[in-house]
PDB file of N, CA and C in Angstrom:
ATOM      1  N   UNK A 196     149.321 141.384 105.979  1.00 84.00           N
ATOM      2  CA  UNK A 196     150.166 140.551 105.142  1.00 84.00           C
ATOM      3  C   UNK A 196     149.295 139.461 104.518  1.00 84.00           C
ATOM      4  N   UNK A 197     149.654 139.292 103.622  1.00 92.00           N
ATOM      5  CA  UNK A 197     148.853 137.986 102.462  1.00 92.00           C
ATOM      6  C   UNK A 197     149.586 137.044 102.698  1.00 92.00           C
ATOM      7  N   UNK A 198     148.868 136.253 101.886  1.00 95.00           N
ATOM      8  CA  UNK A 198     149.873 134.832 101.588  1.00 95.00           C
ATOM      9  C   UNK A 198     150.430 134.865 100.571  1.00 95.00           C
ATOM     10  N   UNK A 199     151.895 134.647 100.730  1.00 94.00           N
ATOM     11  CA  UNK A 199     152.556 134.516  99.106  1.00 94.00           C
ATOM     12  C   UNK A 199     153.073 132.987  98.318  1.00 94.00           C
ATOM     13  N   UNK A 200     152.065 133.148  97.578  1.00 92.00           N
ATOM     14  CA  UNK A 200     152.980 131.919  96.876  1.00 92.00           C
ATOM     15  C   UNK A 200     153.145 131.634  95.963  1.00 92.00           C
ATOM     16  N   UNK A 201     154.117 133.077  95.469  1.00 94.00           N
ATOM     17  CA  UNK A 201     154.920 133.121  94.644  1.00 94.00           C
ATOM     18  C   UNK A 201     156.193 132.387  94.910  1.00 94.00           C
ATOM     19  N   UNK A 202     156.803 131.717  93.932  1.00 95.00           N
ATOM     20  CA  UNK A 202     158.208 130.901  94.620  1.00 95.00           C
ATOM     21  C   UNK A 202     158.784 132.114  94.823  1.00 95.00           C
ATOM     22  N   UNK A 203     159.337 131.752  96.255  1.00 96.00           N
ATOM     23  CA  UNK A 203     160.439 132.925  96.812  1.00 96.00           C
ATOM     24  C   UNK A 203     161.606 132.190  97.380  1.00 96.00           C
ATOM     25  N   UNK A 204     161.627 130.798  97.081  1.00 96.00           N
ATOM     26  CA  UNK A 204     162.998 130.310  97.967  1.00 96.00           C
ATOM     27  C   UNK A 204     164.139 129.928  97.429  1.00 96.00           C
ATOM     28  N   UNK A 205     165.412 131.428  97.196  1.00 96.00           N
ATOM     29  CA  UNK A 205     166.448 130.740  96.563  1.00 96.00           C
ATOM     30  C   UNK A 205     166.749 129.351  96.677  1.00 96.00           C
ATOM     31  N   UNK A 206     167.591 128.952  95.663  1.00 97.00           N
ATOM     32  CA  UNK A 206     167.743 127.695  95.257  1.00 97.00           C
ATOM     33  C   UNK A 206     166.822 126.224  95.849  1.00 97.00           C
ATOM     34  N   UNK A 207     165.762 126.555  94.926  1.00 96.00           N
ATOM     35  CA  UNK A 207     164.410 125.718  96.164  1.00 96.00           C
ATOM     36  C   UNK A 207     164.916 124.616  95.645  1.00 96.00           C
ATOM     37  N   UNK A 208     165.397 124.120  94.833  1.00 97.00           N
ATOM     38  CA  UNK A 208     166.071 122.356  94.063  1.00 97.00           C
ATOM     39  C   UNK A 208     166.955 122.006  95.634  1.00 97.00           C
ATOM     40  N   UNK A 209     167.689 122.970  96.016  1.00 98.00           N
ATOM     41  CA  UNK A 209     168.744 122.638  96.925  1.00 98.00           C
ATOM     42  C   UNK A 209     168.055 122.399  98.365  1.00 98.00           C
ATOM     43  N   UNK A 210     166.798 123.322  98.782  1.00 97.00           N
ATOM     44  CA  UNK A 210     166.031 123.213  99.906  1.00 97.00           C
ATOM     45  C   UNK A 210     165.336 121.516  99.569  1.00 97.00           C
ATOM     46  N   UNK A 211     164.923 121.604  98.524  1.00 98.00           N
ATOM     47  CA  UNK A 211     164.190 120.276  98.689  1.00 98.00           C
ATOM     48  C   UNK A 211     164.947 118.924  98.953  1.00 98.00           C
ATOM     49  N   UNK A 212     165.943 118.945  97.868  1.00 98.00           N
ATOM     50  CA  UNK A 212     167.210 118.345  98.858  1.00 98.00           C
ATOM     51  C   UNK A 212     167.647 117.838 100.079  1.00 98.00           C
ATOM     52  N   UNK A 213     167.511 119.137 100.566  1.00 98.00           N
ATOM     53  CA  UNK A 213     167.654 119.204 102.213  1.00 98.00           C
ATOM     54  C   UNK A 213     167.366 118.388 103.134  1.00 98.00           C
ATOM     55  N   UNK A 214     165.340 118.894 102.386  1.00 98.00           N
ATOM     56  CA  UNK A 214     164.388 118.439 103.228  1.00 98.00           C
ATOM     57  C   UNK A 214     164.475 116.796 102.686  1.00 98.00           C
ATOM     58  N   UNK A 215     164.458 115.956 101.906  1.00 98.00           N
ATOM     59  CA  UNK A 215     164.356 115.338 101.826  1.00 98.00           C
ATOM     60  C   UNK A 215     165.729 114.469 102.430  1.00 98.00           C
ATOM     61  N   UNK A 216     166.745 114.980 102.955  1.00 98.00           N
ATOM     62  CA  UNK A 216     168.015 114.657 103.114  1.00 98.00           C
ATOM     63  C   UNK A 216     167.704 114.385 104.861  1.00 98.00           C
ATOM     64  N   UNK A 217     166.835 115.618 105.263  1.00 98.00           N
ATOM     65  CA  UNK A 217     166.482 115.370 106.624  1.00 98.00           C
ATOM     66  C   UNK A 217     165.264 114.038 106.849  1.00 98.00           C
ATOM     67  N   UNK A 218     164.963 113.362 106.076  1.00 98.00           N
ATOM     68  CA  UNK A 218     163.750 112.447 106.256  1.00 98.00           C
ATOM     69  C   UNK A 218     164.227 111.236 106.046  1.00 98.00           C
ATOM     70  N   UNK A 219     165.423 111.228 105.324  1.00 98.00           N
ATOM     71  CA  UNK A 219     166.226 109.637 105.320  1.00 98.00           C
ATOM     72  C   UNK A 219     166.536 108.966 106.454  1.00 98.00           C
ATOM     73  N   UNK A 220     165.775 107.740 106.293  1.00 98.00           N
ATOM     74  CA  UNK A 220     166.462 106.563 107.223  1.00 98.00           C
ATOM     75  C   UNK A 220     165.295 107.228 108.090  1.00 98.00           C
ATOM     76  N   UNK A 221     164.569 107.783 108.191  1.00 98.00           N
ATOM     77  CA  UNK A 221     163.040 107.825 109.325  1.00 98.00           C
ATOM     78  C   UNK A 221     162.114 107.026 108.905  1.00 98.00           C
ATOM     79  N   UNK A 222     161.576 106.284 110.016  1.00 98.00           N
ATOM     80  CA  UNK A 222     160.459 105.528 109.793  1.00 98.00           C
ATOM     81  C   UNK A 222     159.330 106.666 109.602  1.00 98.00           C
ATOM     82  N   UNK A 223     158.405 105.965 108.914  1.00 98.00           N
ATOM     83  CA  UNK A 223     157.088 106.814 108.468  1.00 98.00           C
ATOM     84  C   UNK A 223     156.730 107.450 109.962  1.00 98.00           C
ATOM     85  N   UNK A 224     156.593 107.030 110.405  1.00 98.00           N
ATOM     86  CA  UNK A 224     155.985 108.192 111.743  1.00 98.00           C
ATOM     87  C   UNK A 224     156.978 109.179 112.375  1.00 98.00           C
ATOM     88  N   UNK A 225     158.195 108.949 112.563  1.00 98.00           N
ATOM     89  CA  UNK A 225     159.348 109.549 112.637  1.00 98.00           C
ATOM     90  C   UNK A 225     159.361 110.977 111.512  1.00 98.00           C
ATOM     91  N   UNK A 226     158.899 110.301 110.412  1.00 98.00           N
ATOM     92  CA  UNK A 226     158.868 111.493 109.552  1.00 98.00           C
ATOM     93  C   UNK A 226     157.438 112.171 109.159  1.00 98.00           C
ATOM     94  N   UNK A 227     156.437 111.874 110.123  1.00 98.00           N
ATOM     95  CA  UNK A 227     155.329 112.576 110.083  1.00 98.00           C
ATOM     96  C   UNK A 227     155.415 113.667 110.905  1.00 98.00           C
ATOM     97  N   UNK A 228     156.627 113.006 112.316  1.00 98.00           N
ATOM     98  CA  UNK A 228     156.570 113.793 113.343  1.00 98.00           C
ATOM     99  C   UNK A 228     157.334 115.211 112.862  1.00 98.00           C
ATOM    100  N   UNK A 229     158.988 114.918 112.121  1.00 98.00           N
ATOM    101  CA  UNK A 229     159.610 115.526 111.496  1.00 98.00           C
ATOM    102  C   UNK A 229     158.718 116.971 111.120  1.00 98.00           C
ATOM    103  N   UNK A 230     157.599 116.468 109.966  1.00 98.00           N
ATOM    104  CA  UNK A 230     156.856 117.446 109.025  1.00 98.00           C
ATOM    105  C   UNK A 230     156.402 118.195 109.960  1.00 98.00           C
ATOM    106  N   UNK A 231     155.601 117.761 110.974  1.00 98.00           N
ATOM    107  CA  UNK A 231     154.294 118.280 112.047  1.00 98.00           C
ATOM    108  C   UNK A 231     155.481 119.326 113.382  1.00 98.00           C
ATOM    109  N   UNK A 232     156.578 119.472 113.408  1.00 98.00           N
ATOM    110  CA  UNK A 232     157.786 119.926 113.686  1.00 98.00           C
ATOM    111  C   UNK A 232     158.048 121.039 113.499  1.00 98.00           C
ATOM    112  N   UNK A 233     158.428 120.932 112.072  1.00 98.00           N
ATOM    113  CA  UNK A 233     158.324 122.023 111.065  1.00 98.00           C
ATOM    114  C   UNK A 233     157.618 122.980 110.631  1.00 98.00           C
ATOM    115  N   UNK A 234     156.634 122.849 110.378  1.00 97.00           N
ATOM    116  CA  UNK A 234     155.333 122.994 110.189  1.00 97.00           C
ATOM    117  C   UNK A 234     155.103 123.899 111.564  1.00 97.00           C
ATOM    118  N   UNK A 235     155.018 123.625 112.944  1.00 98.00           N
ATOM    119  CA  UNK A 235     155.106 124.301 113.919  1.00 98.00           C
ATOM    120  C   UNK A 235     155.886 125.717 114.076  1.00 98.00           C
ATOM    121  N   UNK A 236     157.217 125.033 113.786  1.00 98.00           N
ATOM    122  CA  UNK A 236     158.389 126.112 113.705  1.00 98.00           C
ATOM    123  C   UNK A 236     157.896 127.493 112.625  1.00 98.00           C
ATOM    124  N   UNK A 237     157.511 127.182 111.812  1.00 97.00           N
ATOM    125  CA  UNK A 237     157.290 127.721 110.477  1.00 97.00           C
ATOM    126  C   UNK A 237     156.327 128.705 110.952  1.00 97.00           C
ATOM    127  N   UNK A 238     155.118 128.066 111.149  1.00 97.00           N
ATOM    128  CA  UNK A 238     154.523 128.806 111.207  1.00 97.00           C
ATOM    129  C   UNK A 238     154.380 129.658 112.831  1.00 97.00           C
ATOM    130  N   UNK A 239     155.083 129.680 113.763  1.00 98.00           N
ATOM    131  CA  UNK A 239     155.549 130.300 115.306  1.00 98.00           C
ATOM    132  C   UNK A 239     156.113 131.650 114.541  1.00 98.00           C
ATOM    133  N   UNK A 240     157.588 131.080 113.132  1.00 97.00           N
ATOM    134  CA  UNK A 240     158.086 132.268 112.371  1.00 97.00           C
ATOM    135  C   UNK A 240     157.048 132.685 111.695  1.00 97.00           C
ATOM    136  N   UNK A 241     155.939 132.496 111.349  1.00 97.00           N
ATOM    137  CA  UNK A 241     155.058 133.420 110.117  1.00 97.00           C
ATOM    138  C   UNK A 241     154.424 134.710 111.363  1.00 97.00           C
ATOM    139  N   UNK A 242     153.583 133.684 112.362  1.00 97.00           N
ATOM    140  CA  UNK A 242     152.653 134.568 113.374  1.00 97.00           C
ATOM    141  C   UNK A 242     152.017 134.782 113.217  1.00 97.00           C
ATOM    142  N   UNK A 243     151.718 135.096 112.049  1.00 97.00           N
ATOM    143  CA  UNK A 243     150.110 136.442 110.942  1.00 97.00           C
ATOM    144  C   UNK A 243     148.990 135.321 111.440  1.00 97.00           C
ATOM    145  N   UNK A 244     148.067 135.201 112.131  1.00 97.00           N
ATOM    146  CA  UNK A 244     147.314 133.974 111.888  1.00 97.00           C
ATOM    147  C   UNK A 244     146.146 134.192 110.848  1.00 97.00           C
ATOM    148  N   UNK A 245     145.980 135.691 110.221  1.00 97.00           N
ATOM    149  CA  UNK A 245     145.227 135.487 109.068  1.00 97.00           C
ATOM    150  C   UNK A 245     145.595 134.553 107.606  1.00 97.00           C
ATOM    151  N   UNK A 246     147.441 134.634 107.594  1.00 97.00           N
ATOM    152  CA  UNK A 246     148.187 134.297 106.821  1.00 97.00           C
ATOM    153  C   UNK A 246     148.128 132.574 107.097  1.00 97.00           C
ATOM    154  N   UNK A 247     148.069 131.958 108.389  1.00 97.00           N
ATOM    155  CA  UNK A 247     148.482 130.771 108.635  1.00 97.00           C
ATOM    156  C   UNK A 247     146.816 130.295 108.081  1.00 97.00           C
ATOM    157  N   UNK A 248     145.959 130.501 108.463  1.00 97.00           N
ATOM    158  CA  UNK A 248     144.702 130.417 108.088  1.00 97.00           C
ATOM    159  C   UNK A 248     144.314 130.097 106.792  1.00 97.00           C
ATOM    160  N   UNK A 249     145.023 131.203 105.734  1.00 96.00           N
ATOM    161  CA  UNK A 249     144.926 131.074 104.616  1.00 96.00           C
ATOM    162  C   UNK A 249     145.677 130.348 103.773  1.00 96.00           C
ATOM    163  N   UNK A 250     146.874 129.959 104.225  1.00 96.00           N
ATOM    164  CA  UNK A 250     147.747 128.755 104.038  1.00 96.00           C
ATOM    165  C   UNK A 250     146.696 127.040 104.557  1.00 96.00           C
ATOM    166  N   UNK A 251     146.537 127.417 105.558  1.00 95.00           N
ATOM    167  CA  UNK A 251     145.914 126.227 105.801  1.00 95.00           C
ATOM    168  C   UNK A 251     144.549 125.458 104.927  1.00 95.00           C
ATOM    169  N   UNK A 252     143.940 126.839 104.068  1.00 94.00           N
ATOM    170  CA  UNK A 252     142.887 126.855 103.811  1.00 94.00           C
ATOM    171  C   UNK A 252     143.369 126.499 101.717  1.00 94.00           C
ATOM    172  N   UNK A 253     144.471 127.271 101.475  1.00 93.00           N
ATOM    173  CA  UNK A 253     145.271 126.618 100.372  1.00 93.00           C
ATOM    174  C   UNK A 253     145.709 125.111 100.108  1.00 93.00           C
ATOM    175  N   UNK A 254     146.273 125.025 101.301  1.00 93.00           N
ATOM    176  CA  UNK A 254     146.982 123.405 101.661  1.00 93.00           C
ATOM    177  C   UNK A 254     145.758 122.503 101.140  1.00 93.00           C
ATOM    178  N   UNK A 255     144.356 122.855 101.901  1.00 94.00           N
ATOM    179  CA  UNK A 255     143.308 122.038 101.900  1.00 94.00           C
ATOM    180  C   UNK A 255     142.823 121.706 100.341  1.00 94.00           C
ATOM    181  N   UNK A 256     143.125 122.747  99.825  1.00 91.00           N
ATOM    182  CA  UNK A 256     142.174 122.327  98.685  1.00 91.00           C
ATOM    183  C   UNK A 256     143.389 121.864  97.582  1.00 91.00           C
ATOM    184  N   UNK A 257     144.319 122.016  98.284  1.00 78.00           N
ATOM    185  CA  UNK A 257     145.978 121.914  97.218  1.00 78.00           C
ATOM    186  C   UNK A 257     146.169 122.727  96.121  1.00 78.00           C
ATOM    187  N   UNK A 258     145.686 123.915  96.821  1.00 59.00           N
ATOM    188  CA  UNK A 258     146.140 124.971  96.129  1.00 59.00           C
ATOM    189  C   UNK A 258     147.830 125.227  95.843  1.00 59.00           C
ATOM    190  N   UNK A 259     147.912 125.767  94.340  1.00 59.00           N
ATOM    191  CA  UNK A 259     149.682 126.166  94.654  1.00 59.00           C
ATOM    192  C   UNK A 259     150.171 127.654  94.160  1.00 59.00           C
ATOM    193  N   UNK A 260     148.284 128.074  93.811  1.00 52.00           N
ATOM    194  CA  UNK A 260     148.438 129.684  93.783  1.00 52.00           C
ATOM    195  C   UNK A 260     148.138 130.532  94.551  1.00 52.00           C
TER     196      UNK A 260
END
């Protein structure tokens, strides 16, 4: 499996939303912890660790292709 990042997340306006709906009223570290959380979860659901690797290695350079 690759990394995709192609947008694939129905209604991503509404996810971001969300996410940002979940970070209200957190103090900055509260919502670092939040991200670093997530981020866990996420990637426990991906598994691929060639995939998490290469995400990680995207993230770094702020890749968004």
């Amino acid at each position: 499996m690759a990394l995709n990042t192609t947008p694939n997340i129905p209604d991503p306006d509404g996810f971001y939303a969300e996410l940002l709906n979940a970070h209200e009223g957190l103090s900055d570290d509260d919502s670092i912890a939040l991200n670093a959380r997530l981020i866990l979860i996420l990637a426990n659901h991906i598994g691929d660790r060639a995939v998490l690797t290469e995400a990680l290695a995207a993230a770094s350079k702020g890749d968004k292709s």
